[in-house]
CSV table of C-alpha atoms and ligand atoms in Angstrom, one decimal:
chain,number,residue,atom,x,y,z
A,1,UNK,CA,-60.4,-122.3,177.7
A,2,UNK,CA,-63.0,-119.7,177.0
A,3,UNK,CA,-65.6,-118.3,179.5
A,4,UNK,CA,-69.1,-117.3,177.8
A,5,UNK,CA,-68.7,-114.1,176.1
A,6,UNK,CA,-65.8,-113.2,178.2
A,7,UNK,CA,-61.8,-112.9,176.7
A,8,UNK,CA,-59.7,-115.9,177.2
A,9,UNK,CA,-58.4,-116.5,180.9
A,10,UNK,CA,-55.2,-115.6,180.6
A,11,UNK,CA,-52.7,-117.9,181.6
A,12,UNK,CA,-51.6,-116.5,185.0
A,13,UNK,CA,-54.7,-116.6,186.0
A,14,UNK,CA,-55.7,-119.9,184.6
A,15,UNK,CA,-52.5,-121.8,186.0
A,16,UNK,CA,-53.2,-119.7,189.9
A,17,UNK,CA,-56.7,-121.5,189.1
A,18,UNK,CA,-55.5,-125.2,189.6
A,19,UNK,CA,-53.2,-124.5,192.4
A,20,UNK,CA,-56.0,-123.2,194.3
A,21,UNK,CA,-57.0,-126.7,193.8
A,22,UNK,CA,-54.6,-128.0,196.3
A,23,UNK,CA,-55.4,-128.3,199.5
A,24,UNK,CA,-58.4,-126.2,199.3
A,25,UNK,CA,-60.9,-126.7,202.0
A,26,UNK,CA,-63.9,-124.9,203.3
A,27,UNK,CA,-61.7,-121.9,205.4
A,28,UNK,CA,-59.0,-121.1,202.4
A,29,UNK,CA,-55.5,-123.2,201.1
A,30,UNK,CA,-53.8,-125.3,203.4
A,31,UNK,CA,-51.0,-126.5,201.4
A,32,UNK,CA,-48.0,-126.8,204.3
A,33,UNK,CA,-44.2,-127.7,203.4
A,34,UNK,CA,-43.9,-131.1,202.5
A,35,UNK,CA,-47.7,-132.0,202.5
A,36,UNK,CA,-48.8,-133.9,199.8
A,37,UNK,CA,-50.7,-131.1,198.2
A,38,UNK,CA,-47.6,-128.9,198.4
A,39,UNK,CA,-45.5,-131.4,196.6
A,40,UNK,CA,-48.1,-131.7,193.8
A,41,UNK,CA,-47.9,-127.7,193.7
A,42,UNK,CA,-44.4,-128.1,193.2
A,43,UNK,CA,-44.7,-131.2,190.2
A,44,UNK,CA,-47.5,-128.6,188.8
A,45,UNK,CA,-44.8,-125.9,188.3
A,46,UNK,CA,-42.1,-128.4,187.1
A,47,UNK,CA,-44.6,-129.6,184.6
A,48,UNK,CA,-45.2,-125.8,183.5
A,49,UNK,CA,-42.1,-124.9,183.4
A,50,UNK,CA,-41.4,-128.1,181.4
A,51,UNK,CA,-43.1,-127.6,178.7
A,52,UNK,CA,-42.2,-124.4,178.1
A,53,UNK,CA,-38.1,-125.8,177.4
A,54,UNK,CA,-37.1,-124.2,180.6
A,55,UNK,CA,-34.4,-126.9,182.3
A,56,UNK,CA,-35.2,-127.6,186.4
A,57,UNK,CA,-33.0,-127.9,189.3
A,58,UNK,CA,-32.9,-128.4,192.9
A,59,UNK,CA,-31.5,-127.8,195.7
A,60,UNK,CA,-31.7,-130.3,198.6
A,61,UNK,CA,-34.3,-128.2,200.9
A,62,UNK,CA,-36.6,-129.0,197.6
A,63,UNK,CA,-36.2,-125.0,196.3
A,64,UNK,CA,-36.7,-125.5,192.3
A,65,UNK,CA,-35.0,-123.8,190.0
A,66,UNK,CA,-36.9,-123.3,186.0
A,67,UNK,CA,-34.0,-121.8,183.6
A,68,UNK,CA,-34.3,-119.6,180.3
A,69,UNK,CA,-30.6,-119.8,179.4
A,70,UNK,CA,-29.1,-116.1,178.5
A,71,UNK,CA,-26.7,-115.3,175.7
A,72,UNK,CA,-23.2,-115.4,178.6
A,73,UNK,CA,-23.2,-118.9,179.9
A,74,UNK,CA,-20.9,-117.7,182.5
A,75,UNK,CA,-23.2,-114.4,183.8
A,76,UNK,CA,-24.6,-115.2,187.2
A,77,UNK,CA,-28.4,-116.1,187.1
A,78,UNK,CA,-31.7,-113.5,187.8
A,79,UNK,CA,-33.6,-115.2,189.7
A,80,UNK,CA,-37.0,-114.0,190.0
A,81,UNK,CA,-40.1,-116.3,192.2
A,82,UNK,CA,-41.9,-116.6,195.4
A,83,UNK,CA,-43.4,-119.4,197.5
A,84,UNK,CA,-45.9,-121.8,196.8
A,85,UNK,CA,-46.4,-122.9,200.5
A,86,UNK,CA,-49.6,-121.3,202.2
A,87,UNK,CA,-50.2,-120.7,206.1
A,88,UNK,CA,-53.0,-123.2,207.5
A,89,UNK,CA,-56.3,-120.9,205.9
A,90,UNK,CA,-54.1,-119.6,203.1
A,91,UNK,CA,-55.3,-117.7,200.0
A,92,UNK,CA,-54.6,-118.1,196.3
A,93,UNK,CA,-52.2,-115.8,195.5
A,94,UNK,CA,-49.9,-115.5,198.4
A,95,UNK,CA,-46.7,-116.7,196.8
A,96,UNK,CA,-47.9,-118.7,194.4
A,97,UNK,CA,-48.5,-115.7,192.2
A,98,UNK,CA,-45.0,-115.0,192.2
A,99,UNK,CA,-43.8,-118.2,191.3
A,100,UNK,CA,-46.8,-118.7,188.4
A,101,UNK,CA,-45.6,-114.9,187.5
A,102,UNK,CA,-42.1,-115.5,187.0
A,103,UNK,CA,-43.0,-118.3,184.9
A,104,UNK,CA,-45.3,-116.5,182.8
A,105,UNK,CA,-43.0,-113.3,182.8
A,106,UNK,CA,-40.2,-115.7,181.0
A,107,UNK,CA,-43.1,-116.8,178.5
A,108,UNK,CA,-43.5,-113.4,177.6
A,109,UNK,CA,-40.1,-112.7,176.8
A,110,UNK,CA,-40.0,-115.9,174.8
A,111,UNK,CA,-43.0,-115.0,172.9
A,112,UNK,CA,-41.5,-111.6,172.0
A,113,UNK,CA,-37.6,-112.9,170.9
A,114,UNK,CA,-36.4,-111.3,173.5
A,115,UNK,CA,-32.9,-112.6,174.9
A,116,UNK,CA,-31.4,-111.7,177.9
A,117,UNK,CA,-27.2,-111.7,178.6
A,118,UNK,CA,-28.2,-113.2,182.1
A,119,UNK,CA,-29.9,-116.6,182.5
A,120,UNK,CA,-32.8,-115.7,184.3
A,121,UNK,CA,-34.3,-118.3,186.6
A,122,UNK,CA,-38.4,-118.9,188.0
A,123,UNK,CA,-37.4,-120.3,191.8
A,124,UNK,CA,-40.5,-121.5,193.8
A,125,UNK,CA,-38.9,-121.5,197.2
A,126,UNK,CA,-40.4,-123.9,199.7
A,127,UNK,CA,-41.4,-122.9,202.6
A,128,UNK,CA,-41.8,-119.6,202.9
A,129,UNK,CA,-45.0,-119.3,205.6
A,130,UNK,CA,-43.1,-121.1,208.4
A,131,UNK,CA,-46.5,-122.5,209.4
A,132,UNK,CA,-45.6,-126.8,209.3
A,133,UNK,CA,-41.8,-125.8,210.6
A,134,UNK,CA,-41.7,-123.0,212.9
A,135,UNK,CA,-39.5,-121.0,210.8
A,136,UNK,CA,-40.2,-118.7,207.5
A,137,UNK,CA,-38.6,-118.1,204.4
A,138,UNK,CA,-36.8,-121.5,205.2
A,139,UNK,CA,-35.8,-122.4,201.3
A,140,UNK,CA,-34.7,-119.2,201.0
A,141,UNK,CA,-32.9,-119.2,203.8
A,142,UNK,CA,-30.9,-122.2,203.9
A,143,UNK,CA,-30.5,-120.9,199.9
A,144,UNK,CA,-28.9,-117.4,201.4
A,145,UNK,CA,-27.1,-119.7,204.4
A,146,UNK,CA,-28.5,-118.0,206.6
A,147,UNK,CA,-30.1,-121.5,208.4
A,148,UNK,CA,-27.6,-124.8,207.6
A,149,UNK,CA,-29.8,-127.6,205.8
A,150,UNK,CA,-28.8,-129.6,209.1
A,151,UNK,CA,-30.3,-127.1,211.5
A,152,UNK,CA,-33.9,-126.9,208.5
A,153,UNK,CA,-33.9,-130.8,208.3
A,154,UNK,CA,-34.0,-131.6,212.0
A,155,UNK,CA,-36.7,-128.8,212.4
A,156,UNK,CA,-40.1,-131.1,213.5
A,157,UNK,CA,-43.5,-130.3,213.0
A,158,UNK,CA,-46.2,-130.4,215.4
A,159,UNK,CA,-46.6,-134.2,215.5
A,160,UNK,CA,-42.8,-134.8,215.8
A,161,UNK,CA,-42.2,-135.2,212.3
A,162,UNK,CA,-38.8,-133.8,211.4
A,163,UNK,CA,-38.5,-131.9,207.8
A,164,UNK,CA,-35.5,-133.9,206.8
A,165,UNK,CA,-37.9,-137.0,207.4
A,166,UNK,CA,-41.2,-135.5,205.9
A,167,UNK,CA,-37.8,-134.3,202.5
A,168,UNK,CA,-37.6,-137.9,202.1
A,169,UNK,CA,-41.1,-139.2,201.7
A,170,UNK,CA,-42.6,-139.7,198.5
A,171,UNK,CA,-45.6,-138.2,199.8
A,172,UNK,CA,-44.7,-134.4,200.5
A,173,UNK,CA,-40.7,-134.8,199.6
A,174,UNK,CA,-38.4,-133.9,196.9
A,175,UNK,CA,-38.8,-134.6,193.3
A,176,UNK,CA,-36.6,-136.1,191.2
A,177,UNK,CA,-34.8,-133.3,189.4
A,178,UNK,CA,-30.8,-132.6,188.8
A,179,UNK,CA,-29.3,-130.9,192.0
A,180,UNK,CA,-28.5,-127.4,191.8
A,181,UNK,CA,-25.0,-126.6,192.7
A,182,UNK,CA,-24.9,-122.9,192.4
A,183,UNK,CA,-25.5,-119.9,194.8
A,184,UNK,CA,-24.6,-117.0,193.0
A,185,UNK,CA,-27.2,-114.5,192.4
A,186,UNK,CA,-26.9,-111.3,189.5
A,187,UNK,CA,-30.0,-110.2,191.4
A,188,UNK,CA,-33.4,-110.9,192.8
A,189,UNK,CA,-37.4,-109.8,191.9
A,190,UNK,CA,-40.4,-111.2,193.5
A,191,UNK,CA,-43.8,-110.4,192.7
A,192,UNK,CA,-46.5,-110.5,195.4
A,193,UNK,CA,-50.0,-109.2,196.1
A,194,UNK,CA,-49.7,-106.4,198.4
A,195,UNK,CA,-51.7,-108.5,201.5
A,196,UNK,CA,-53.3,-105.0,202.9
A,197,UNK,CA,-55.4,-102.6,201.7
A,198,UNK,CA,-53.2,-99.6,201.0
A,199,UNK,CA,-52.8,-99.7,197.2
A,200,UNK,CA,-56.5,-100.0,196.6
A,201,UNK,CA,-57.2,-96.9,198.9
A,202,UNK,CA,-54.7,-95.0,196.8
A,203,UNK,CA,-56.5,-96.4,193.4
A,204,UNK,CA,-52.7,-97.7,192.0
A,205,UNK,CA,-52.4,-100.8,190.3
A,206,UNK,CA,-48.6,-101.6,190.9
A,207,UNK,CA,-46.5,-100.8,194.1
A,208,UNK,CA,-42.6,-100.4,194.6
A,209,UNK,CA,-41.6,-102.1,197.5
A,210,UNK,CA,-39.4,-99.8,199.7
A,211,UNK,CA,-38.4,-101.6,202.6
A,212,UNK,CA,-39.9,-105.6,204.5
A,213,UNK,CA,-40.4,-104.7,207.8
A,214,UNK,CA,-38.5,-106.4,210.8
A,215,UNK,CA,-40.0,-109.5,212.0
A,216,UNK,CA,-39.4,-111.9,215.3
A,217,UNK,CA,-40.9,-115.2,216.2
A,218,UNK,CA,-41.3,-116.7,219.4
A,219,UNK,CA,-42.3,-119.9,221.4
A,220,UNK,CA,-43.7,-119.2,224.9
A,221,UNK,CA,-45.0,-121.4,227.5
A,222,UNK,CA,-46.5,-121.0,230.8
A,223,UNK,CA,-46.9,-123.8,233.7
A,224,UNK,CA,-49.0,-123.3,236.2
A,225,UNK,CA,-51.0,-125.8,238.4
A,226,UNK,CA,-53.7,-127.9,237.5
A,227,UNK,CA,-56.9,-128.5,239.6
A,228,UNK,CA,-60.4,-129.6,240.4
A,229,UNK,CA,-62.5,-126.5,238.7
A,230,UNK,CA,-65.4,-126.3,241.5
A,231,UNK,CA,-62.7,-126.7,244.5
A,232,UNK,CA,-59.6,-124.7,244.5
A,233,UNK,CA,-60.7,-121.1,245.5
A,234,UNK,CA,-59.2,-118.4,243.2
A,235,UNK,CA,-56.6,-116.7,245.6
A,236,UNK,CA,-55.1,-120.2,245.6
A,237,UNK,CA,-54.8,-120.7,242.2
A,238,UNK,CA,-51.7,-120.7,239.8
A,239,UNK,CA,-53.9,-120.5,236.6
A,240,UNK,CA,-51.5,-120.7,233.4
A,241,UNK,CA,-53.5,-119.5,230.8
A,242,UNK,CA,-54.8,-116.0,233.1
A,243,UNK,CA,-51.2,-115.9,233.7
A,244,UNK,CA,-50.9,-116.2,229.8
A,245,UNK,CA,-53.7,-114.1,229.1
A,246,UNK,CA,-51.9,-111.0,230.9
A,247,UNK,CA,-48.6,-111.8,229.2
A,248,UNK,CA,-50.2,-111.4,225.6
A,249,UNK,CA,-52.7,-108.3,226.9
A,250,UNK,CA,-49.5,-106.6,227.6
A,251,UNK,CA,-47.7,-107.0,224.4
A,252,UNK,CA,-50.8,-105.4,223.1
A,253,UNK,CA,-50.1,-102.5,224.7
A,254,UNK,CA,-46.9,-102.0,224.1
A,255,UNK,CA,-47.5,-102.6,220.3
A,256,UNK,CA,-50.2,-99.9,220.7
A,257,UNK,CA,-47.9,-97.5,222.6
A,258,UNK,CA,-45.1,-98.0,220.8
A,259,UNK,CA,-46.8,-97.2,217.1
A,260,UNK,CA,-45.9,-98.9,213.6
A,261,UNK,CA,-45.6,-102.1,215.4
A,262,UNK,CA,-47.9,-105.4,215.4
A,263,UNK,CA,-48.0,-108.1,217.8
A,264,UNK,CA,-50.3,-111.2,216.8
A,265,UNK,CA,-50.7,-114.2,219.1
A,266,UNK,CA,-52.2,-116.6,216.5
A,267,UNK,CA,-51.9,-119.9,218.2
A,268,UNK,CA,-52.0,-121.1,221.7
A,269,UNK,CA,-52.7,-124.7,223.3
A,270,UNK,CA,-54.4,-125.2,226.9
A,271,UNK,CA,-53.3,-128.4,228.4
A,272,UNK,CA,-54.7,-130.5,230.0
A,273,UNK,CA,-57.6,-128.8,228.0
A,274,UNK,CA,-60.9,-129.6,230.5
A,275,UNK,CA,-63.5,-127.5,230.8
A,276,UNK,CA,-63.9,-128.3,234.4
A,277,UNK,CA,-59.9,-128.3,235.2
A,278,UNK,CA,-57.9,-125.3,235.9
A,279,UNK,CA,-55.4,-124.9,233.2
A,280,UNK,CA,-51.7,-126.3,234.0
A,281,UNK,CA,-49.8,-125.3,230.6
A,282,UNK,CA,-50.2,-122.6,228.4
A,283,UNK,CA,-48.1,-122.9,224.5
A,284,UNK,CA,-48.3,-120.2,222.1
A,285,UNK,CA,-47.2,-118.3,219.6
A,286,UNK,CA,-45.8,-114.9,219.0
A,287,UNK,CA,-45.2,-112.8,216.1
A,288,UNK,CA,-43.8,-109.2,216.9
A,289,UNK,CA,-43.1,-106.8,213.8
A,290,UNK,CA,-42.0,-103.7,213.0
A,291,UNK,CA,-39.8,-101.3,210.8
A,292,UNK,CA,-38.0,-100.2,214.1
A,293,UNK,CA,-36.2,-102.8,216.0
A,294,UNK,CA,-36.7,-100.5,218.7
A,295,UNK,CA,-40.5,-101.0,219.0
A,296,UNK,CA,-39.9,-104.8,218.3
A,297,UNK,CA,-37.5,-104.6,221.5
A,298,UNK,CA,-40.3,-102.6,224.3
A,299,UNK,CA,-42.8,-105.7,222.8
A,300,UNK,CA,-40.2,-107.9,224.1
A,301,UNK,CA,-39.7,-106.0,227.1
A,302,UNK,CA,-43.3,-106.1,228.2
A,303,UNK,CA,-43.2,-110.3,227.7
A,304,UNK,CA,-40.3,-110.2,230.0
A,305,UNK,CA,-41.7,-107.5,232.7
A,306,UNK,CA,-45.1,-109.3,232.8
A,307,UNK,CA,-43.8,-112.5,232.7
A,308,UNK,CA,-41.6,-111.9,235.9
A,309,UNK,CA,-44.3,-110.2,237.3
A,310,UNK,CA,-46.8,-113.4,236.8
A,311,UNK,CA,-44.2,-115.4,237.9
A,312,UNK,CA,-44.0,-114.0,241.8
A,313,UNK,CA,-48.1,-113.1,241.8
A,314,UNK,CA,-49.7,-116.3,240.3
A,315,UNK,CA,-46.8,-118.6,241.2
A,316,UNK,CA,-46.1,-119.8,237.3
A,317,UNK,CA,-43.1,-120.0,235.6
A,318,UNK,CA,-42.5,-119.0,232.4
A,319,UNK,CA,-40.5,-119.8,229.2
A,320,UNK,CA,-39.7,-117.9,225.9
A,321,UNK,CA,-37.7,-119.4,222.8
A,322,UNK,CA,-36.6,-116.8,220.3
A,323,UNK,CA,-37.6,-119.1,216.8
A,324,UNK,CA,-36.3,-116.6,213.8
A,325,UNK,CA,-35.0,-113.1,213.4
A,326,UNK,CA,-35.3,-111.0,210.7
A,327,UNK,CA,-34.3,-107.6,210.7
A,328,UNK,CA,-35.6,-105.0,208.7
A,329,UNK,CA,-34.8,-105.3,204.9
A,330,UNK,CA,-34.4,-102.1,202.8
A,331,UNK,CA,-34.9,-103.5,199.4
A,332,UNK,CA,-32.2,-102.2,196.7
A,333,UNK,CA,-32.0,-98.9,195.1
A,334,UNK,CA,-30.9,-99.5,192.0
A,335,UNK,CA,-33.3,-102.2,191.5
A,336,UNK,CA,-36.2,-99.9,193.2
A,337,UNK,CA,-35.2,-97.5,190.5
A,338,UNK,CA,-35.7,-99.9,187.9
A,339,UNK,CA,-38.6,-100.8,188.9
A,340,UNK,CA,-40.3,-97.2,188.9
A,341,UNK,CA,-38.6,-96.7,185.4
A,342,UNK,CA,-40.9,-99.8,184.4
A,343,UNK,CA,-43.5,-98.6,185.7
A,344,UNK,CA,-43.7,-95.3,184.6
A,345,UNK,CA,-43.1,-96.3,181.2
A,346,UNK,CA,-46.0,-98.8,181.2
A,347,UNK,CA,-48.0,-95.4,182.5
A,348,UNK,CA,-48.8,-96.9,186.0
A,349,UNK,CA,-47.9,-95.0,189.2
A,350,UNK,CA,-46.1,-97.1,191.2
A,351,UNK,CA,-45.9,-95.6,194.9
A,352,UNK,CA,-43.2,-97.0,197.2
A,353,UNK,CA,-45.4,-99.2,199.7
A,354,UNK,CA,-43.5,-100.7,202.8
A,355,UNK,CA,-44.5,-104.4,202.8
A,356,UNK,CA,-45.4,-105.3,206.7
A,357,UNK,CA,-45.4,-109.6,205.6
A,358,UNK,CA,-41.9,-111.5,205.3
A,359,UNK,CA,-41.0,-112.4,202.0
A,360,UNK,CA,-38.3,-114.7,200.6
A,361,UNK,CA,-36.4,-111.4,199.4
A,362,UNK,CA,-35.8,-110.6,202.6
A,363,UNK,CA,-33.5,-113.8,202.5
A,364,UNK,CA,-32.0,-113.1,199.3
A,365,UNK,CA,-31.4,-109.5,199.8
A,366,UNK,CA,-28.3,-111.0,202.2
A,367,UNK,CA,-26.3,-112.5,199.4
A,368,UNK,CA,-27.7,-110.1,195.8
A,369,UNK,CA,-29.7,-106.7,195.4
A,370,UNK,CA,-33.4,-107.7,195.8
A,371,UNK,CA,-36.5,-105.7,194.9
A,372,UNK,CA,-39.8,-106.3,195.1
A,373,UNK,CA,-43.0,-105.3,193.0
A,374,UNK,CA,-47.0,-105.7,194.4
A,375,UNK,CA,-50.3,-105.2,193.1
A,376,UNK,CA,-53.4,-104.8,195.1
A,377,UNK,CA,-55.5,-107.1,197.1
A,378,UNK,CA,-59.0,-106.7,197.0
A,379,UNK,CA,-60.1,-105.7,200.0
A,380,UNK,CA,-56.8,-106.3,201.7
A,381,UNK,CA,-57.7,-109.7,202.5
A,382,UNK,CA,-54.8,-111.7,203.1
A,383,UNK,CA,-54.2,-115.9,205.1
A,384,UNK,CA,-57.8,-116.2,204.6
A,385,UNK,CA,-60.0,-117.8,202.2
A,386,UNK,CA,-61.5,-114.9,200.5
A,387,UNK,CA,-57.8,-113.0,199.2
A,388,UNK,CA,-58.4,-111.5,195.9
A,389,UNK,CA,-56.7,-109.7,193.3
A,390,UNK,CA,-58.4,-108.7,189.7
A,391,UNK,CA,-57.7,-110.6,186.8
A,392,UNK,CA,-56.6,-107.6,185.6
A,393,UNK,CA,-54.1,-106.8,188.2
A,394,UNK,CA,-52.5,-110.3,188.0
A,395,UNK,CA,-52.0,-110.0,184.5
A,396,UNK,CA,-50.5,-106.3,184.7
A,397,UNK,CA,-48.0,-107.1,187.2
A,398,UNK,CA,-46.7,-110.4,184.9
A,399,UNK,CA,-46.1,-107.8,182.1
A,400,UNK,CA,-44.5,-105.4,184.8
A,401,UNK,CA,-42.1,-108.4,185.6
A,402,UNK,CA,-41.1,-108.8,182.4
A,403,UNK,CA,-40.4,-105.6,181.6
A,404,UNK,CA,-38.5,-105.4,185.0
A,405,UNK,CA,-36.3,-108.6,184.0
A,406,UNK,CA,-35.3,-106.9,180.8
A,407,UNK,CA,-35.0,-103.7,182.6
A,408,UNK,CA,-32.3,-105.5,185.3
A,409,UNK,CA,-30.5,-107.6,182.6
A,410,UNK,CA,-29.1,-104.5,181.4
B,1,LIG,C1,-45.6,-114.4,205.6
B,1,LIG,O1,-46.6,-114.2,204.9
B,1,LIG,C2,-45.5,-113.6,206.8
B,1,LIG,O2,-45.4,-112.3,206.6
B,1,LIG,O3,-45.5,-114.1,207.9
B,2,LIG,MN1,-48.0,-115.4,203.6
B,3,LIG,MN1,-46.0,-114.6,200.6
């Protein structure tokens, strides 16, 4: 495929193209785990992966598993991917650049005769966003067993539906593919787009990742009482979501006073939900991050110091469910290494960029080294519609991978 005048679209680019196709709608990508357009992400990459002569696996959370056999049959896999799940207004590139990457890095070392000792292995891991299930980097996690598959399958979704459920429906499930039966790991790359707007700034094309920054989720809910609008006078009142309101105002603060740390309250549901009745139940989310646990633990504390304060002023009581923890990750140094050997040889400076979003190595990093490589979001837009990254860029950081796999194999 040829655009007028213009050179060939590569075919990272191209095959990031189609995906975008699924689940596209008017605010970004919303291509959940399990979802109809999430399973046809995953057939896409099977059908990639496919034709190139690469054999498929999976594992029974639906992770999948392309293999470029190496010269030792009995060296332990490189695995090398990313997600292909998107949050609810996702982008293009978010994890599925890492998988489509991985993919095309194997091409390229096809294309050049080059064989590896290790088998190396494109894994598109489901899952990754959390945003369906309440919990992230779930294929990599049960992969790591760091989750059971019991505990991942009976996880529901917002409408009751339970993973293990939406697993076995032909609609969003598993494909048909041979069952994986192996965990080990030699070690572990993933490529991603950086999701801020750092490496632009700085004018660098790749990034070394140094460390994934600390991340907790929550489920909070506040009752209060419901009433008429017009009637009840305010001193009476035991409004949930003002009561709510002050809980997530305060974590702000402490995220602000503490430094380096983020607090995002991305989702909340009002019931009953009137406009003329006084709220009685308050549900939402929280997503508390930093490098330092001990910033991620004065977030936490204001919750709790608010929340008991709320609870004798306005008369509500309030709940919090810790969801998923995940500490800090420092990502490997003799992969990092590797990785800035790579770089420098292809002439690029690579800075080490901390990486404030989750990623799957996170996961992996428990069980093998990990390392992770990133090029530049235009902008820094990232879970919206509108994330970028140049051609350019996308194709640079597929040759970076290869390199890197060759680089690692050694
Ligand atoms: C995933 O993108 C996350 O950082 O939550
Ligand atoms: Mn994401
Ligand atoms: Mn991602």
């Amino acid at each position: 495929m040829t655009y007028l005048g213009a050179d060939p679209m590569s075919s990272v680019v191209q095959r990031l193209a189609e995906l975008a196709e699924l689940g596209k709608y008017e605010y970004g990508i919303n291509r959940g785990l399990a979802t109809p357009q999430e399973r046809k992400a995953r057939e896409l990459f099977v059908k990639w992966a496919t034709e190139s002569g690469y054999q498929l696996t999976q594992d029974p959370i639906g992770n999948l598993f392309a293999r470029r056999n190496g010269s030792d049959p009995a060296a332990a896999p490189i695995l090398v991917g990313s997600h292909l799940d998107t949050v609810p207004t996702g982008g293009a590139y978010d994890g599925a650049y890492g998988v489509v990457a991985a993919l095309c890095a194997l091409e390229q070392l096809d294309s050049e005769g080059i064989a590896t000792r290790h088998p190396i292995e494109a894994v598109a891991w489901v899952g990754e966003e959390g945003s369906r299930f309440s919990i992230g980097c779930l294929g990599s996690a049960v992969f790591a067993r760091l989750t059971s598959l019991d505990e991942a399958y009976a996880l529901r979704d917002e409408s009751g539906v339970t993973l293990g459920d939406a697993l076995a429906s032909p609609d969003g499930g598993l494909l048909e593919l041979p069952e994986r039966g192996e965990q080990r790991v030699a070690a572990y790359l993933e490529l991603h787009v950086e999701q801020g707007p750092v490496m632009e700034a700085a004018g660098v094309h790749l990034g070394v990742v140094s460390a994934i920054t600390g991340q907790i989720r929550y489920r909070a809910v506040v009752e209060g009482t419901s009433g008429h609008a017009g009637t009840v006078p305010m001193e009476r009142r035991s409004d949930a979501l003002s009561a709510a309101a002050e809980i997530v105002l305060a974590m702000e603060t402490a995220a602000k006073k503490a430094g380096g740390a983020v607090v995002t309250v991305g989702r909340l549901v009002v019931e009953p939900g009137g406009t003329n009745v006084i709220p009685a139940r308050v549900s939402f989310s929280i997503d508390n991050r930093s490098p330092d646990v001990s910033k991620m633990e004065a977030i936490e504390a204001a919750f709790h110091a608010t929340a008991e304060r709320v609870t004798k002023e306005r008369g509500v009581r309030v709940m919090l469910e810790k969801l998923d923890v995940h500490k800090p990750t420092p990502m490997n140094d003799k992969l990092r290494a590797a990785l800035h050997r790579v770089c420098e040889t292809m002439g690029q400076a690579a800075p080490d960029i901390p990486s404030g979003a989750g990623h799957d190595a996170m996961c992996i990093a428990k069980i093998a080294p990990a390392a992770m490589l990133f090029v530049p979001s235009i902008g820094g837009h990232s879970h919206v519609g509108q994330e970028r990254t140049a051609d350019a860029d996308l194709e640079l950081g597929v040759a970076a991978l290869a390199r890197a796999i060759e680089e690692v194999d050694k």
